[in-house]
CSV table of C-alpha atoms and ligand atoms in Angstrom, one decimal:
chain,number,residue,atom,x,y,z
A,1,UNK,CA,18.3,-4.8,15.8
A,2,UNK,CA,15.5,-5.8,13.3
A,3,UNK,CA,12.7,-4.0,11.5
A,4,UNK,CA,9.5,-5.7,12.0
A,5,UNK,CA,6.9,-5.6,9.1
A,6,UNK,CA,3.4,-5.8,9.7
A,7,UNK,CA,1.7,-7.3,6.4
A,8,UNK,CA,5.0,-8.2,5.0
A,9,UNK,CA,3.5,-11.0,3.2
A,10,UNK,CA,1.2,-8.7,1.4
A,11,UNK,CA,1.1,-6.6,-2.0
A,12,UNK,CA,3.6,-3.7,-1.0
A,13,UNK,CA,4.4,-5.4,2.3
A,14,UNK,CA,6.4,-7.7,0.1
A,15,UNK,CA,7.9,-5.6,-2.0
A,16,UNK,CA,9.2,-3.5,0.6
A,17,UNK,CA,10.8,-6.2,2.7
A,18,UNK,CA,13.1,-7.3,0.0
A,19,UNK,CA,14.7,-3.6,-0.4
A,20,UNK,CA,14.8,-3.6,3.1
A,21,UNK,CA,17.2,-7.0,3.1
A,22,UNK,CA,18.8,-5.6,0.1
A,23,UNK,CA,20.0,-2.8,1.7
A,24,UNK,CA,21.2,-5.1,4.9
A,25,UNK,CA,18.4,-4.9,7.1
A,26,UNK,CA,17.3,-7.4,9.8
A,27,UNK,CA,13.8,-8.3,8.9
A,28,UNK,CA,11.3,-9.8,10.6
A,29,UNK,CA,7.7,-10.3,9.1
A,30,UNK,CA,4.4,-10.6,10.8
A,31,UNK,CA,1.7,-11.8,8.9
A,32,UNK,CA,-1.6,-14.1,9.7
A,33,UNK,CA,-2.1,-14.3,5.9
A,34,UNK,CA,-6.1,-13.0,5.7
A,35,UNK,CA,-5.1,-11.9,2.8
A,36,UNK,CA,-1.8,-13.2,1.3
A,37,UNK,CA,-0.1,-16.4,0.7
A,38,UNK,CA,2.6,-18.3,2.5
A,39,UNK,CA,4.4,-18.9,-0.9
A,40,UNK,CA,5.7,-15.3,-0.6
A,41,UNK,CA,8.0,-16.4,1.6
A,42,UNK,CA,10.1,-18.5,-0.6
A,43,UNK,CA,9.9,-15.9,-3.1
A,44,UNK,CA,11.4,-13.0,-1.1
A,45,UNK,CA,14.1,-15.9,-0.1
A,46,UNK,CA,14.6,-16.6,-3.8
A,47,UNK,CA,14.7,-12.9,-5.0
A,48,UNK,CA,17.0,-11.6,-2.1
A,49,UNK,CA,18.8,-14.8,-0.9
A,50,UNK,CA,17.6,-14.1,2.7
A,51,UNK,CA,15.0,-15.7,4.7
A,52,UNK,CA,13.2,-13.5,6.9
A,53,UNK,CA,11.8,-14.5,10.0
A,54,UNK,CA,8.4,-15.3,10.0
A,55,UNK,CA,5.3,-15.0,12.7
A,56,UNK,CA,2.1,-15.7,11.6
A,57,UNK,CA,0.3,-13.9,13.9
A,58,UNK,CA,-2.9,-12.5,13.7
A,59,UNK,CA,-2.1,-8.4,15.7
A,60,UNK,CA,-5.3,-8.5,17.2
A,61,UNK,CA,-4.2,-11.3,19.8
A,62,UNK,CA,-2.2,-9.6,21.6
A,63,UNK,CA,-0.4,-12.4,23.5
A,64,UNK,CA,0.7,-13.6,20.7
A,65,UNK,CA,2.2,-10.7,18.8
A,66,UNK,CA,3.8,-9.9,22.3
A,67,UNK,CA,5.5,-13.0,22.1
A,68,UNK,CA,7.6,-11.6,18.8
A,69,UNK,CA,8.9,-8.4,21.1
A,70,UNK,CA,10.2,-10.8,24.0
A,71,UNK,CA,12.1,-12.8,21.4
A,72,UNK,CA,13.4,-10.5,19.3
A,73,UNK,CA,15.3,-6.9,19.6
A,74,UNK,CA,13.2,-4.8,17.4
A,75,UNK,CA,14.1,-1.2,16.3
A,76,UNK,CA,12.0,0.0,14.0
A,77,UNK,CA,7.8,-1.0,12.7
A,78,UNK,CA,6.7,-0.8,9.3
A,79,UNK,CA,3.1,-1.0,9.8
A,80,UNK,CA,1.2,-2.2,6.6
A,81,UNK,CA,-1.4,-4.6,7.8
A,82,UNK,CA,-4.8,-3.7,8.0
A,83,UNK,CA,-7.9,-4.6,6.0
A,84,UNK,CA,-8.1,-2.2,2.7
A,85,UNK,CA,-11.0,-2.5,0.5
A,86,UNK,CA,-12.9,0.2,0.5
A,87,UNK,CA,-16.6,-1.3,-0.5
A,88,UNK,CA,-16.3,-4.1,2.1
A,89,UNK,CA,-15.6,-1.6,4.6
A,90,UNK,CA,-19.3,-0.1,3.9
A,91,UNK,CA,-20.8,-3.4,4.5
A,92,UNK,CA,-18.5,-4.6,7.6
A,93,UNK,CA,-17.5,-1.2,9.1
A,94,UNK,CA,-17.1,-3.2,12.4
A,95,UNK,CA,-14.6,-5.8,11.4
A,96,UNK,CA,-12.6,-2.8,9.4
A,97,UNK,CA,-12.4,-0.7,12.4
A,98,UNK,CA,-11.7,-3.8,15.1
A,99,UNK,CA,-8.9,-4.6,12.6
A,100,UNK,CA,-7.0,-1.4,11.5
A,101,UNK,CA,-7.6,0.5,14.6
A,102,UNK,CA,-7.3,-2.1,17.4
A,103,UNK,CA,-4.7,-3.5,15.7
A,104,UNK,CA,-2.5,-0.3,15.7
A,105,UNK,CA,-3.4,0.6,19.2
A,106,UNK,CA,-1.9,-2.6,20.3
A,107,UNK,CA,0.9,-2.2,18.3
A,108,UNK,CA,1.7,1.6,19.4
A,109,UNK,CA,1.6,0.3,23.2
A,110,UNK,CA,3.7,-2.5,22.8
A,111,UNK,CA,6.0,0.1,21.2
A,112,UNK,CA,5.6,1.8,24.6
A,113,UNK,CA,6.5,-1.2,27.0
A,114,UNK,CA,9.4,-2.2,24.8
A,115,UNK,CA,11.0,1.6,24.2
A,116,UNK,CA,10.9,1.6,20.1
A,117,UNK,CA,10.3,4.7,18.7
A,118,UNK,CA,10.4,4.0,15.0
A,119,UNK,CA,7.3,4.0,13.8
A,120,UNK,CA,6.0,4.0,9.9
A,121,UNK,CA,2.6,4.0,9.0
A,122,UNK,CA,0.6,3.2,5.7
A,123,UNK,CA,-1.7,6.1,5.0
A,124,UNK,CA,-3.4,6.6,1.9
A,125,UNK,CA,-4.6,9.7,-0.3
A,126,UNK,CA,-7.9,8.8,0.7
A,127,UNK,CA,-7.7,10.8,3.4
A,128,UNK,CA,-7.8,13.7,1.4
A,129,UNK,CA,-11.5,12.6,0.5
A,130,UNK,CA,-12.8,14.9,-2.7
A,131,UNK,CA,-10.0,17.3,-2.9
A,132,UNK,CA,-10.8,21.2,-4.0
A,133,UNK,CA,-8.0,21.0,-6.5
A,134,UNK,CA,-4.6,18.7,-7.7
A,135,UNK,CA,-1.9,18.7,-7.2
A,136,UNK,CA,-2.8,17.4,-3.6
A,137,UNK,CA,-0.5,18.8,-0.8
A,138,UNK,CA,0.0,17.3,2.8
A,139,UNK,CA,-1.6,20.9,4.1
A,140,UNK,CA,-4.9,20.0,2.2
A,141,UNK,CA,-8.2,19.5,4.2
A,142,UNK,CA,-9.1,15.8,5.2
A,143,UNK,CA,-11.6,14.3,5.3
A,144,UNK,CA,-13.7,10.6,4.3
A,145,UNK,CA,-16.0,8.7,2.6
A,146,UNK,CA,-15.7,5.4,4.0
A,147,UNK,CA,-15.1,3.1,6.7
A,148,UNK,CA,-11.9,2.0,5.4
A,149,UNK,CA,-11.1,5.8,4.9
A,150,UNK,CA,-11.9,7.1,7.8
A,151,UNK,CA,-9.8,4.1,10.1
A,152,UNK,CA,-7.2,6.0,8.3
A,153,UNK,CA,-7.1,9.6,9.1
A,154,UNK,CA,-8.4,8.0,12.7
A,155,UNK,CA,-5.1,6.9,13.0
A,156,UNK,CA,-3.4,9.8,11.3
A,157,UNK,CA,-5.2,11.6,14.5
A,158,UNK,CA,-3.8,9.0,17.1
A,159,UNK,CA,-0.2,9.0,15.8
A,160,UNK,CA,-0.4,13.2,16.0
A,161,UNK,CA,-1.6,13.1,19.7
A,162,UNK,CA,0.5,10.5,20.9
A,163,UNK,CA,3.4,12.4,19.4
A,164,UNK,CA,2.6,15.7,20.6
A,165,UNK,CA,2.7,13.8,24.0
A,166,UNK,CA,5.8,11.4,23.7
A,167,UNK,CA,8.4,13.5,22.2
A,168,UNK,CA,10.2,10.2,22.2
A,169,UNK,CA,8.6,9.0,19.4
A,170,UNK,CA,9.3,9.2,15.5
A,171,UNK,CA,6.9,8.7,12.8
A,172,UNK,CA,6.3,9.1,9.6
A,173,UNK,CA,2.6,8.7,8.0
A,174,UNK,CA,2.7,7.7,4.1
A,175,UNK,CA,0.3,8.5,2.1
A,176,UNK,CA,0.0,6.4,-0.9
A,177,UNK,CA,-1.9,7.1,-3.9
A,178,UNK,CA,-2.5,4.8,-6.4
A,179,UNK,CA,0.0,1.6,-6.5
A,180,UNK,CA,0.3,-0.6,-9.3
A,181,UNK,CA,3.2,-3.0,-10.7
A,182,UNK,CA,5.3,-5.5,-9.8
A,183,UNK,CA,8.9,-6.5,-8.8
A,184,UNK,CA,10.8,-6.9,-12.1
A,185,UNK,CA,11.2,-10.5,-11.9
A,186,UNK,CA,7.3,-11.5,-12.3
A,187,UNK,CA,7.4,-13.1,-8.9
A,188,UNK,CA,5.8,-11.6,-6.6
A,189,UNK,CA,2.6,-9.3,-7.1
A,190,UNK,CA,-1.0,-7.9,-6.3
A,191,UNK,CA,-3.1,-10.8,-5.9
A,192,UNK,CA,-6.8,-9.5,-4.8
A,193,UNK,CA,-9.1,-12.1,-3.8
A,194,UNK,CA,-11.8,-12.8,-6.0
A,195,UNK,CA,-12.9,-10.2,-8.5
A,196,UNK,CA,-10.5,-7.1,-8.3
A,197,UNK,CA,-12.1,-3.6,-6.8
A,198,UNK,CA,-8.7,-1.7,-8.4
A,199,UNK,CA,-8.2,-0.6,-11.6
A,200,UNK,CA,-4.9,-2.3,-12.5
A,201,UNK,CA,-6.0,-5.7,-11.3
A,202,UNK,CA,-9.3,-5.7,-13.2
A,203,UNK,CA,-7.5,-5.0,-16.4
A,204,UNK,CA,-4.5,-7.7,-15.8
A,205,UNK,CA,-7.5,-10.3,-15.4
A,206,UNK,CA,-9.3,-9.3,-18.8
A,207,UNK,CA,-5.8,-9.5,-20.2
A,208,UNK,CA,-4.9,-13.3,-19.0
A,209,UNK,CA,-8.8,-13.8,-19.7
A,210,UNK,CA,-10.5,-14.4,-16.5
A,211,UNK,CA,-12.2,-11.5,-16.6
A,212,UNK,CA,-14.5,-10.7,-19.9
A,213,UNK,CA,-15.1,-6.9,-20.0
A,214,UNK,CA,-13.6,-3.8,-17.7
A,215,UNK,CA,-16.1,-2.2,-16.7
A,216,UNK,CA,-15.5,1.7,-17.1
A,217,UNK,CA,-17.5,3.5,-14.5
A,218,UNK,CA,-18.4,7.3,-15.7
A,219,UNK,CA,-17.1,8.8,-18.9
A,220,UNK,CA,-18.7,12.4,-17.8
A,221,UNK,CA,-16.5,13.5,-15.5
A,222,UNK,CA,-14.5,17.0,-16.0
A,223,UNK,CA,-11.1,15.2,-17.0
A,224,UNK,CA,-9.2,15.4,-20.4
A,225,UNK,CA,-11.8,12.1,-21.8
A,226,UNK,CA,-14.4,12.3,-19.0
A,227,UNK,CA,-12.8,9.2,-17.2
A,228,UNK,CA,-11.4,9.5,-13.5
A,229,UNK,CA,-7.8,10.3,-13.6
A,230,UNK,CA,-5.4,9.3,-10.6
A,231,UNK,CA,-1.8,9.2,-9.3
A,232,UNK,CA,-0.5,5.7,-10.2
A,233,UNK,CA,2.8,5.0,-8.5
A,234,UNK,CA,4.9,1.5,-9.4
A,235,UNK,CA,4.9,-0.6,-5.6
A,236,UNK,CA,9.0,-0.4,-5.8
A,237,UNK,CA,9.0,3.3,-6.1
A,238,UNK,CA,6.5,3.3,-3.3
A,239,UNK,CA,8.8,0.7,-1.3
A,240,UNK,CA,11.2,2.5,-1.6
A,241,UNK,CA,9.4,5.6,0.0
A,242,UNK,CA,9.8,3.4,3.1
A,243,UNK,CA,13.7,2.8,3.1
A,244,UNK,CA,13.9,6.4,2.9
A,245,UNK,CA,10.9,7.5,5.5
A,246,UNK,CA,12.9,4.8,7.8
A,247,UNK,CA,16.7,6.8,7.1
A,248,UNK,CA,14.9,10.2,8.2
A,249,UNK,CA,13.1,8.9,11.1
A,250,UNK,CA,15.6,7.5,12.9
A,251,UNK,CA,17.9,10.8,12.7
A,252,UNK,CA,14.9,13.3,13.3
A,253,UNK,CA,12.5,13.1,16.1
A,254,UNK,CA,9.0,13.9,16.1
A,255,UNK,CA,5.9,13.2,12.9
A,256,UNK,CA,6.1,13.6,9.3
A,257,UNK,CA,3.8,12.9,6.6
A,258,UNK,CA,4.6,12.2,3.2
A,259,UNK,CA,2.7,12.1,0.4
A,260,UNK,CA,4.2,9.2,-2.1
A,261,UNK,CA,2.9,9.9,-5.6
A,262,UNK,CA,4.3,10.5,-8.8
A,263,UNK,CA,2.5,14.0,-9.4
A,264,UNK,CA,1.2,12.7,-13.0
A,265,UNK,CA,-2.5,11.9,-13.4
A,266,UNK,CA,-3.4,9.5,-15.7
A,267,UNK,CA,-7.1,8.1,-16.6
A,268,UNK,CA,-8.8,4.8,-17.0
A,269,UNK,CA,-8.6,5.2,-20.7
A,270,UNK,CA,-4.9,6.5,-20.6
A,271,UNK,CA,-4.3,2.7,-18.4
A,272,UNK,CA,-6.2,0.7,-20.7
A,273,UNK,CA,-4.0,2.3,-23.3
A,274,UNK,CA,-1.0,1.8,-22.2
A,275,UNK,CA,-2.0,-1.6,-20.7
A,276,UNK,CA,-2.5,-2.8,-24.0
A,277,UNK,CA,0.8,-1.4,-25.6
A,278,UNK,CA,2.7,-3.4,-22.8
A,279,UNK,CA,0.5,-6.8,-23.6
A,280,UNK,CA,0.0,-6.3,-27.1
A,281,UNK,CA,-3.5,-7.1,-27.0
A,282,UNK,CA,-6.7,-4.7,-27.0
A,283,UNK,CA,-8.3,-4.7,-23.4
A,284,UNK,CA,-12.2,-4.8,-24.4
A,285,UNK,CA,-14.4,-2.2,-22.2
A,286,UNK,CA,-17.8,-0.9,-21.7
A,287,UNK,CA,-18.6,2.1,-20.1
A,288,UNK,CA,-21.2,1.8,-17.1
A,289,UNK,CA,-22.5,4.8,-15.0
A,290,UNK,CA,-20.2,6.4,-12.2
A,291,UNK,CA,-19.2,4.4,-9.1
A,292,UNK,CA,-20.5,5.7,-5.8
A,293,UNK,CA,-18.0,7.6,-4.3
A,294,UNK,CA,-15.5,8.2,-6.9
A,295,UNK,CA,-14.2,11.6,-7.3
A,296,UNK,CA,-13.1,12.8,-10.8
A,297,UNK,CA,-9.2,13.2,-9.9
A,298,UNK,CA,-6.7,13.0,-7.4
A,299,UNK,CA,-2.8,13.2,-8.5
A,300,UNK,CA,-0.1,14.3,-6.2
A,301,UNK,CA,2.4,17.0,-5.2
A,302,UNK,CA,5.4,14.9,-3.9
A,303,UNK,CA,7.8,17.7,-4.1
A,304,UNK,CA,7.8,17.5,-0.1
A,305,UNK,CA,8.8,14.2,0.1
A,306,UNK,CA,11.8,14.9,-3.0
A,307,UNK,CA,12.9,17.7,-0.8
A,308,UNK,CA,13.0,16.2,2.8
A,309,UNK,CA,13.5,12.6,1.9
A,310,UNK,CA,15.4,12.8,-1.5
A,311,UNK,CA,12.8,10.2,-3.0
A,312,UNK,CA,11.2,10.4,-6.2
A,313,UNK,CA,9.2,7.8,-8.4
A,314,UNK,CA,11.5,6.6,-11.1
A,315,UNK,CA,9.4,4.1,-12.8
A,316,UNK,CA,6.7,6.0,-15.6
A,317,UNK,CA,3.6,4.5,-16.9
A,318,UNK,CA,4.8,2.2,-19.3
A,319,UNK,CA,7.1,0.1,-16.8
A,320,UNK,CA,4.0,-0.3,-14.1
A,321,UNK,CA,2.2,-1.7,-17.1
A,322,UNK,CA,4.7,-4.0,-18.4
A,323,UNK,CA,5.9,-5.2,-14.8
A,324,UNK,CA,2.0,-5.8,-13.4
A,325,UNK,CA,1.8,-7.6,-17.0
A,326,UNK,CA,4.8,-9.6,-16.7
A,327,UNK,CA,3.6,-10.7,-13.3
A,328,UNK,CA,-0.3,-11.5,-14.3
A,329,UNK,CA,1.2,-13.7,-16.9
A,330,UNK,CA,3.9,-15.8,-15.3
A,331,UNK,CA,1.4,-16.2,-12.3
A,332,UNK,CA,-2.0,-16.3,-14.3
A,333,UNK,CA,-3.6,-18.2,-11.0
A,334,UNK,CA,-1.8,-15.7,-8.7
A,335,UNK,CA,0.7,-17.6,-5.9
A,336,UNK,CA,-2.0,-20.7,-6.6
A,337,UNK,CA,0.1,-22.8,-9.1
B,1,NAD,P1,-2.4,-6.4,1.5
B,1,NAD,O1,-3.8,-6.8,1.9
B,1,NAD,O2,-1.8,-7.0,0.3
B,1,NAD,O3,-1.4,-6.5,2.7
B,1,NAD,C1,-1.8,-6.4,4.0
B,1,NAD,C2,-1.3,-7.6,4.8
B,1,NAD,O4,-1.7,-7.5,6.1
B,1,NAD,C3,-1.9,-8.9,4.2
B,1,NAD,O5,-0.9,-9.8,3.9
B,1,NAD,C4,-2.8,-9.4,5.4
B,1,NAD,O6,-2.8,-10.8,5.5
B,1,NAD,C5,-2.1,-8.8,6.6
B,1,NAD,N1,-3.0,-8.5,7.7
B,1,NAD,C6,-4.2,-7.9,7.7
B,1,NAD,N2,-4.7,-7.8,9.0
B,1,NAD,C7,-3.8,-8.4,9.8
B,1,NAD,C8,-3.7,-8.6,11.2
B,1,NAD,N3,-4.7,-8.2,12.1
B,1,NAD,N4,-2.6,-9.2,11.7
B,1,NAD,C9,-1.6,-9.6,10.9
B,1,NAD,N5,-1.6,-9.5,9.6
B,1,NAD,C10,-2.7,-8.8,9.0
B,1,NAD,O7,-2.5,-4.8,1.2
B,1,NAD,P2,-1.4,-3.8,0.6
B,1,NAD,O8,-2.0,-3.4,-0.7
B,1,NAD,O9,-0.1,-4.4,0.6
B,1,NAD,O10,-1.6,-2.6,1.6
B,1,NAD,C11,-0.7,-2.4,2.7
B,1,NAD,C12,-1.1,-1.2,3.5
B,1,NAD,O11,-1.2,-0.1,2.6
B,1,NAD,C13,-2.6,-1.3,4.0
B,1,NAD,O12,-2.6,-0.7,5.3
B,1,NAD,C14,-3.4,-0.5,3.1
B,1,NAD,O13,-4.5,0.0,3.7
B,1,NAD,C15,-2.4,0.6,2.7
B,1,NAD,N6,-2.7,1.2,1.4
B,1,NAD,C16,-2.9,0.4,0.3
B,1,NAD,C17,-3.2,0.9,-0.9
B,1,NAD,C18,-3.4,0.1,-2.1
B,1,NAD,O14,-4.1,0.5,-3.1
B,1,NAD,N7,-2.9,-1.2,-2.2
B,1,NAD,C19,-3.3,2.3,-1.1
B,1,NAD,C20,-3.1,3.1,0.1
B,1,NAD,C21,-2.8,2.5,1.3
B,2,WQD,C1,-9.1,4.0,-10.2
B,2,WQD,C2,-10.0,4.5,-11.3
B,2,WQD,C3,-12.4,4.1,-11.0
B,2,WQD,C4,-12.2,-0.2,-11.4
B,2,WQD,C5,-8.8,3.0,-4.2
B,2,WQD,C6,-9.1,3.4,-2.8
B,2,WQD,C7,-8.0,4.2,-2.2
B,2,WQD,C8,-6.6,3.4,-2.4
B,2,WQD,C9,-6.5,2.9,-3.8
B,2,WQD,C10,-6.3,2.2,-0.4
B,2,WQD,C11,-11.3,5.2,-10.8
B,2,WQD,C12,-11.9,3.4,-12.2
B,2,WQD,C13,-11.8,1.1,-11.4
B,2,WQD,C14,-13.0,-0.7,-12.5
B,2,WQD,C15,-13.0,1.6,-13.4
B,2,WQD,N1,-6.6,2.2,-1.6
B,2,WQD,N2,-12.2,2.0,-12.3
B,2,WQD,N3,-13.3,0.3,-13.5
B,2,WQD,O1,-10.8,4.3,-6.3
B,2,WQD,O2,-8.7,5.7,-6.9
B,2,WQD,O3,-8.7,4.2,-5.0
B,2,WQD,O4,-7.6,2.3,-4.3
B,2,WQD,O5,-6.0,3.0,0.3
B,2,WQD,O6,-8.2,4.4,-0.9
B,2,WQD,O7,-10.3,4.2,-2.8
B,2,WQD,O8,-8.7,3.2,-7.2
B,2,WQD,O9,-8.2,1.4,-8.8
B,2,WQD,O10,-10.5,1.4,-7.6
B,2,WQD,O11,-10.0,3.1,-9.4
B,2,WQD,O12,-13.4,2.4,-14.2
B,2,WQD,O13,-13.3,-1.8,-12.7
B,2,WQD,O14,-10.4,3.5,-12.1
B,2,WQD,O15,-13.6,4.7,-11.2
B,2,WQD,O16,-11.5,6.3,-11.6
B,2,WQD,P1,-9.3,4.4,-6.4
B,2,WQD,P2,-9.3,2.2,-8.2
């Protein structure tokens, strides 16, 4: 019985399917690559000695994707692909809600038709839009500020109906704050295409000197240096959050959602700090006015998830810094040799 991983080709996708094979799973990956590489392919063979099966498949054609249910017995879903950038989802709020939402609807009736019951889902502490006061808890209002946010908590809506209806079902809803880092080897890694939206790429690409100048946007925000402060989280802590949301699904019935955060908020200044402790050269920046719809802070409480799941982030600042550095630098042109 296999695990099937939606986006497994991508960023956290990746990263997560390699603990998965690690720790003995069957994996199978589907992936049309919209935005990822074939190349992590080999990779995750070379850094777990597995090979994956792969379907690049494009969940929106559904005949397709169906095909991967008739030829394989599938346990469990991972679901991690979707479209994620949050300005492009202003300016193409249909393509962002045709792909995340369609997608997953197709997904959760196939689930149907083929009895699985496993379900996780990549949320994101966007939902939780401008938040009254950190540390965040699961119990806190939601609510969005963009397309991309709101295809979200849409589904975060679905999955709660659907449960309430199939009791069936189990589910667990992640919600991800800010992830950074890479695997320790430098091989695989977050490869944005064209110039970075996030934090962490924008500074690796000043560092390896694509990039001139980060941009800093707003040093007038109520924080400890007036710079937005946020939850990062190292990708194989947040992987991680997945092998355990798995190991508690599949003995409990029903929905839970986890926040997966390391409770520490750190700001842009603190990064480009410690960015440039763990590459030994001075990130240059300029600070611009505010982005529209940033909010000053957002860090996490994950003491649910330590309690229910027994997970907690291990990795601290320093170590995302150095891994997402060690990765930027063997791969300066990404999975593009
Ligand atoms: P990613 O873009 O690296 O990975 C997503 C993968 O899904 C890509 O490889 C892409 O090719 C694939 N994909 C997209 N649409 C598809 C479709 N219709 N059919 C098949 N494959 C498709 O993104 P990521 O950073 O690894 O994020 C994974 C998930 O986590 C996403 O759902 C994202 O919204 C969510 N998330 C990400 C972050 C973050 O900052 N990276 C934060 C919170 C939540
Ligand atoms: C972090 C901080 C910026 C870039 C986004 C999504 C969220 C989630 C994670 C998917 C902020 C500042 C950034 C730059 C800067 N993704 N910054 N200069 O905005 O917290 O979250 O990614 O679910 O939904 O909204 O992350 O990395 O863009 O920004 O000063 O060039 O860095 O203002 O304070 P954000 P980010």
């Amino acid at each position: 019985m296999a695990v099937l991983v939606t986006g497994g080709a991508g960023y956290i996708g990746s990263h997560t399917v390699i603990q998965l094979l690690n720790s003995g799973e069957e994996v199978i990956i589907v992936d049309d690559l919209s935005n990822s590489s074939i190349k992590v392919l080999d990779r995750i063979e070379e850094l777990s000695c597995k090979k994956p099966k792969f379907y690049k498949v494009n969940i929106l054609n559904e005949e397709k994707f169906e095909e991967i249910f008739k030829e394989n017995k599938i346990e469990s879903i991972i679901h991690f692909a979707g479209f994620k950038a949050v300005g492009e989802s202003v300016e193409k709020p249909l393509a962002y809600y045709t792909n995340n939402l369609i997608s997953t609807l197709i997904i959760l009736n196939i689930m149907k038709k083929y009895q699985i019951n496993n379900f996780v889902f990549s949320s994101s502490a966007t939902v939780y839009g401008d938040p009254k006061s950190c540390p965040i808890l699961e119990n806190f209002p939601l609510s969005t500020t963009n397309p991309y946010g709101t295809t979200k908590l849409m589904i975060e809506n679905m999955l709660k109906d659907i449960c309430n209806a199939d009791k069936k079902l189990n589910v667990a809803i992640l919600r991800y704050f800010n992830p950074v880092g890479a695997h320790e080897s430098g091989r695989i890694g977050e490869e944005p295409n064209g110039i970075p939206n996030n934090l962490m790429p924008y500074i690796t690409k000043v560092a390896i000197g694509k990039l001139e100048i980060l941009s800093i946007f707003g040093n007038d925000y109520p924080t400890h240096d007036g710079t937005g402060v946020r939850d990062y989280i190292h990708v194989e802590d947040l992987a991680n959050g997945h092998l355990k949301a798995l190991d508690k699904i599949r003995t409990n019935s029903g929905l839970v959602i986890y926040n997966l955060g390391t409770g520490k908020g750190y700001s842009v200044l603190d990064m480009v700090k410690a960015f440039s402790k763990a590459c030994g050269k001075n990130i240059p920046y300029k600070i611009v006015k505010r982005r529209a719809g940033d909010i000053a802070m957002c860090y996490a409480d994950s003491s649910k998830a330590r309690k229910e799941l027994g997970w907690e982030a291990k990795y601290d600042l320093d170590r995302m810094c150095e891994d997402s550095w060690r990765w930027q630098k063997n791969n300066p042109n990404g999975y593009e040799n």
